[in-house]
Short mmCIF file of C-alpha atoms and ligand atoms in Angstrom, two decimals:
data_model
loop_
_atom_site.label_atom_id
_atom_site.label_comp_id
_atom_site.label_asym_id
_atom_site.label_seq_id
_atom_site.Cartn_x
_atom_site.Cartn_y
_atom_site.Cartn_z
CA MET K 25 -63.03 8.12 -4.45
CA LYS K 26 -60.40 8.68 -1.77
CA ILE K 27 -59.02 5.65 0.04
CA VAL K 28 -56.15 5.42 2.49
CA PHE K 29 -53.60 2.67 1.93
CA ALA K 30 -52.16 2.10 5.42
CA THR K 31 -48.53 2.21 4.37
CA ASN K 32 -45.66 4.60 3.72
CA ASN K 33 -43.86 2.14 1.48
CA ALA K 34 -43.38 4.06 -1.79
CA HIS K 35 -42.88 0.84 -3.76
CA LYS K 36 -46.24 -0.56 -2.60
CA LEU K 37 -48.05 2.73 -3.23
CA ASP K 38 -46.68 2.89 -6.72
CA GLU K 39 -47.68 -0.67 -7.50
CA ILE K 40 -51.20 -0.18 -6.21
CA ARG K 41 -51.78 3.13 -7.98
CA ARG K 42 -50.74 1.55 -11.27
CA ILE K 43 -53.17 -1.35 -10.83
CA LEU K 44 -56.10 0.74 -9.58
CA GLY K 45 -55.75 3.50 -12.16
CA ASN K 46 -56.70 7.10 -11.56
CA ARG K 47 -60.35 6.57 -10.72
CA PHE K 48 -59.30 6.12 -7.11
CA GLU K 49 -57.25 8.57 -5.11
CA ILE K 50 -54.95 6.38 -3.04
CA VAL K 51 -53.33 8.29 -0.20
CA SER K 52 -50.64 7.14 2.22
CA LEU K 53 -50.43 7.39 6.00
CA GLU K 54 -48.12 10.35 5.59
CA ASP K 55 -50.66 12.06 3.33
CA ILE K 56 -53.27 11.96 6.11
CA GLY K 57 -50.78 13.06 8.78
CA CYS K 58 -50.64 9.69 10.50
CA HIS K 59 -47.14 9.40 11.91
CA GLU K 60 -47.75 7.03 14.77
CA GLU K 61 -46.63 3.42 14.77
CA ILE K 62 -49.77 1.38 14.05
CA PRO K 63 -49.88 -1.74 16.19
CA GLU K 64 -49.39 -5.07 14.36
CA THR K 65 -49.77 -7.61 17.11
CA GLY K 66 -52.00 -10.22 15.44
CA ASP K 67 -50.95 -13.81 15.05
CA THR K 68 -52.27 -14.16 11.51
CA LEU K 69 -51.86 -12.07 8.35
CA GLU K 70 -55.64 -11.45 8.42
CA ALA K 71 -55.54 -10.16 12.01
CA ASN K 72 -52.68 -7.78 11.28
CA ALA K 73 -54.25 -6.40 8.10
CA LEU K 74 -57.53 -5.87 9.96
CA GLN K 75 -55.77 -4.22 12.90
CA LYS K 76 -54.05 -1.69 10.63
CA ALA K 77 -57.14 -0.87 8.53
CA GLN K 78 -59.32 -0.61 11.63
CA TYR K 79 -56.86 1.75 13.30
CA VAL K 80 -57.02 4.25 10.45
CA TYR K 81 -60.79 3.95 10.16
CA ASP K 82 -61.29 4.48 13.91
CA HIS K 83 -58.79 7.34 14.31
CA TYR K 84 -59.28 9.19 11.04
CA GLY K 85 -62.78 8.19 9.90
CA LEU K 86 -61.51 7.39 6.42
CA SER K 87 -62.03 4.36 4.20
CA CYS K 88 -58.87 2.35 4.33
CA PHE K 89 -57.17 -0.82 3.25
CA ALA K 90 -54.09 -2.42 4.74
CA ASP K 91 -51.94 -5.37 3.72
CA ASP K 92 -49.84 -7.93 5.48
CA THR K 93 -47.50 -10.40 3.80
CA GLY K 94 -45.73 -13.51 4.92
CA LEU K 95 -43.38 -16.09 3.46
CA GLU K 96 -44.70 -19.55 4.29
CA VAL K 97 -42.15 -22.36 4.02
CA GLU K 98 -43.54 -25.89 3.87
CA ALA K 99 -40.68 -27.69 5.64
CA LEU K 100 -40.81 -25.13 8.46
CA GLY K 101 -44.51 -25.62 9.15
CA GLY K 102 -45.45 -22.32 7.49
CA ALA K 103 -42.74 -20.22 9.20
CA PRO K 104 -41.72 -17.43 9.11
CA GLY K 105 -45.32 -16.56 8.04
CA VAL K 106 -46.75 -13.68 10.00
CA HIS K 107 -43.32 -13.19 11.61
CA SER K 108 -41.50 -12.66 8.30
CA ALA K 109 -40.35 -9.11 9.07
CA ARG K 110 -38.82 -10.10 12.41
CA TYR K 111 -37.73 -13.68 11.71
CA ALA K 112 -34.13 -13.23 12.88
CA GLU K 113 -34.24 -12.70 16.63
CA GLY K 114 -33.80 -9.15 17.87
CA THR K 115 -34.19 -7.60 14.42
CA ASP K 116 -36.88 -5.71 12.53
CA HIS K 117 -37.04 -5.70 8.72
CA ASP K 118 -33.39 -6.82 8.53
CA SER K 119 -33.58 -8.73 5.25
CA GLU K 120 -30.00 -9.98 5.34
CA ALA K 121 -30.40 -11.43 8.83
CA ASN K 122 -33.81 -12.92 7.94
CA MET K 123 -32.46 -14.61 4.80
CA ALA K 124 -29.42 -15.95 6.66
CA LYS K 125 -31.69 -17.49 9.27
CA LEU K 126 -33.95 -19.00 6.61
CA LEU K 127 -30.97 -20.65 4.87
CA ARG K 128 -29.75 -22.02 8.21
CA GLU K 129 -33.18 -23.45 9.05
CA LEU K 130 -33.40 -25.17 5.66
CA GLU K 131 -29.90 -26.68 5.76
CA GLY K 132 -30.10 -30.37 4.88
CA LYS K 133 -33.81 -30.22 4.01
CA ASP K 134 -34.87 -31.46 0.59
CA ASN K 135 -38.29 -29.84 0.57
CA ARG K 136 -37.72 -26.16 -0.17
CA ARG K 137 -41.25 -25.36 -1.32
CA ALA K 138 -42.69 -22.05 -0.13
CA GLN K 139 -45.29 -19.44 -0.90
CA PHE K 140 -45.64 -15.73 -0.41
CA ARG K 141 -49.11 -14.78 0.73
CA THR K 142 -50.61 -11.31 0.98
CA VAL K 143 -53.85 -10.44 2.72
CA ILE K 144 -55.55 -7.09 2.18
CA CYS K 145 -58.28 -5.87 4.50
CA LEU K 146 -60.68 -3.13 3.36
CA ILE K 147 -62.83 -1.13 5.72
CA GLY K 148 -64.96 1.59 4.28
CA THR K 149 -67.86 3.94 4.46
CA SER K 150 -70.41 4.24 1.66
CA PRO K 151 -70.01 3.73 -1.27
CA LEU K 152 -67.17 1.48 -0.18
CA HIS K 153 -69.68 -0.81 1.35
CA LEU K 154 -68.64 -3.20 4.06
CA SER K 155 -69.53 -6.82 3.49
CA HIS K 156 -73.16 -7.91 3.79
CA GLU K 157 -72.64 -8.81 7.44
CA GLY K 158 -71.29 -5.34 8.10
CA GLY K 159 -67.71 -6.51 8.59
CA PRO K 160 -64.49 -5.78 6.80
CA LEU K 161 -63.60 -7.39 3.47
CA PHE K 162 -60.51 -9.51 2.83
CA PHE K 163 -58.67 -10.17 -0.45
CA SER K 164 -55.74 -12.55 -0.66
CA GLY K 165 -53.12 -13.50 -3.21
CA SER K 166 -50.29 -16.01 -3.23
CA VAL K 167 -47.44 -17.22 -5.39
CA SER K 168 -45.77 -20.61 -5.02
CA GLY K 169 -42.10 -21.31 -5.50
CA THR K 170 -38.95 -22.63 -3.88
CA ILE K 171 -36.23 -21.27 -1.62
CA ALA K 172 -32.88 -21.28 -3.45
CA GLN K 173 -29.66 -22.59 -1.87
CA SER K 174 -28.13 -19.11 -1.97
CA LYS K 175 -29.07 -15.50 -2.76
CA SER K 176 -29.05 -14.13 -6.27
CA GLY K 177 -30.01 -10.81 -7.86
CA ASP K 178 -30.11 -7.33 -6.45
CA GLY K 179 -33.63 -6.17 -7.30
CA GLY K 180 -36.71 -6.27 -5.11
CA PHE K 181 -36.61 -6.38 -1.33
CA GLY K 182 -37.08 -8.67 1.65
CA TYR K 183 -36.68 -12.35 0.74
CA ASP K 184 -36.67 -11.72 -3.03
CA PRO K 185 -33.05 -12.91 -3.62
CA LEU K 186 -33.99 -16.36 -2.25
CA PHE K 187 -37.44 -16.88 -3.74
CA VAL K 188 -37.71 -18.60 -7.12
CA PRO K 189 -41.33 -18.50 -8.35
CA GLU K 190 -42.83 -21.60 -9.95
CA GLY K 191 -42.24 -21.73 -13.71
CA TYR K 192 -39.04 -19.65 -13.53
CA ASP K 193 -35.39 -20.46 -12.82
CA LYS K 194 -34.47 -17.06 -11.45
CA SER K 195 -35.19 -15.38 -8.13
CA PHE K 196 -37.66 -12.52 -7.78
CA ALA K 197 -34.63 -10.27 -7.25
CA GLU K 198 -33.22 -11.33 -10.63
CA LEU K 199 -36.53 -11.28 -12.50
CA GLY K 200 -37.09 -7.60 -11.76
CA ALA K 201 -40.14 -5.50 -11.00
CA GLU K 202 -41.92 -5.94 -14.31
CA VAL K 203 -42.16 -9.73 -14.05
CA LYS K 204 -42.65 -9.73 -10.30
CA ASN K 205 -45.51 -7.25 -10.42
CA LYS K 206 -47.38 -9.47 -12.86
CA ILE K 207 -47.23 -12.67 -10.83
CA SER K 208 -46.61 -11.64 -7.24
CA HIS K 209 -48.72 -12.43 -4.20
CA ARG K 210 -49.35 -8.72 -3.67
CA ALA K 211 -50.28 -8.06 -7.29
CA ARG K 212 -52.81 -10.92 -7.15
CA ALA K 213 -54.38 -9.61 -3.95
CA VAL K 214 -54.44 -6.05 -5.27
CA GLU K 215 -56.10 -7.22 -8.47
CA LYS K 216 -58.92 -8.76 -6.42
CA LEU K 217 -59.29 -5.52 -4.48
CA ALA K 218 -59.32 -3.55 -7.75
CA GLU K 219 -61.98 -5.85 -9.19
CA TYR K 220 -64.15 -5.23 -6.14
CA LEU K 221 -63.65 -1.45 -6.20
CA HIS K 222 -64.37 -1.26 -9.89
CA SER K 223 -67.55 -3.30 -9.40
CA LEU K 224 -68.83 -0.58 -7.06
CA GLU K 225 -68.71 1.90 -9.89
CA SER K 226 -70.67 -0.11 -12.42
P1 LIG H 26 -45.12 -6.58 5.04
O1 LIG H 26 -46.35 -7.19 5.59
O2 LIG H 26 -45.28 -6.08 3.65
O3 LIG H 26 -44.46 -5.60 5.97
O4 LIG H 26 -44.06 -7.77 4.88
C1 LIG H 26 -43.51 -8.47 5.96
C2 LIG H 26 -42.14 -8.98 5.57
O5 LIG H 26 -42.29 -9.94 4.52
C3 LIG H 26 -41.20 -7.91 5.04
O6 LIG H 26 -40.38 -7.39 6.01
C4 LIG H 26 -40.39 -8.64 4.00
O7 LIG H 26 -39.27 -9.21 4.63
C5 LIG H 26 -41.29 -9.76 3.55
N1 LIG H 26 -41.92 -9.43 2.26
C6 LIG H 26 -43.12 -8.85 2.05
N2 LIG H 26 -43.37 -8.75 0.74
C7 LIG H 26 -42.29 -9.27 0.12
C8 LIG H 26 -41.96 -9.43 -1.25
O8 LIG H 26 -42.70 -9.06 -2.18
N3 LIG H 26 -40.77 -10.00 -1.51
C9 LIG H 26 -39.91 -10.41 -0.54
N4 LIG H 26 -40.17 -10.28 0.76
C10 LIG H 26 -41.35 -9.71 1.08
#
């Protein structure tokens, strides 16, 4: 079964292919010749994931899933949330600037609790059935933790050097891919997607 994953992020593709196994052919945007910038203008993770999956479905007629992730910090009312990639003003996916801003915003705050949350939206043609109401399907995953006082570790990406998952005393960047991929927000969402896809086959 061929499904487009609306990304060109090699790390994400790798992770998803490992979880889904080889019963599904997961192809990237590049693989289907989609080189345009897909709009991501929603104000929730759900809206953005839907927008991306819908775009591929409408323009290429292929079953597709898309993800959107945000870091939600309790003391900041859930920010940066859906704006995680562009948290530092005037930047885009500048992790260093985003982390510096996050540390500034949390200065003097005792509550450093946070969660990463991933939402995946799946839109498909038979046998990837849409939900009973005929709409897209959503799968979400989250991991709770705290924002450290300073960065540590050089693995991972994004906010990983600052995020210490619950039950650990090291950041995601220090823990490395093997641990992270077992407990991460994205892994948990992908596992729910995999469970659904596998249920279609039985
Ligand atoms: P995206 O939805 O995957 O593009 O993620 C939006 C932003 O959230 C990225 O630019 C990263 O800064 C951050 N992010 C997403 N996933 C992770 C993660 O697993 N670790 C750390 N930061 C992440």
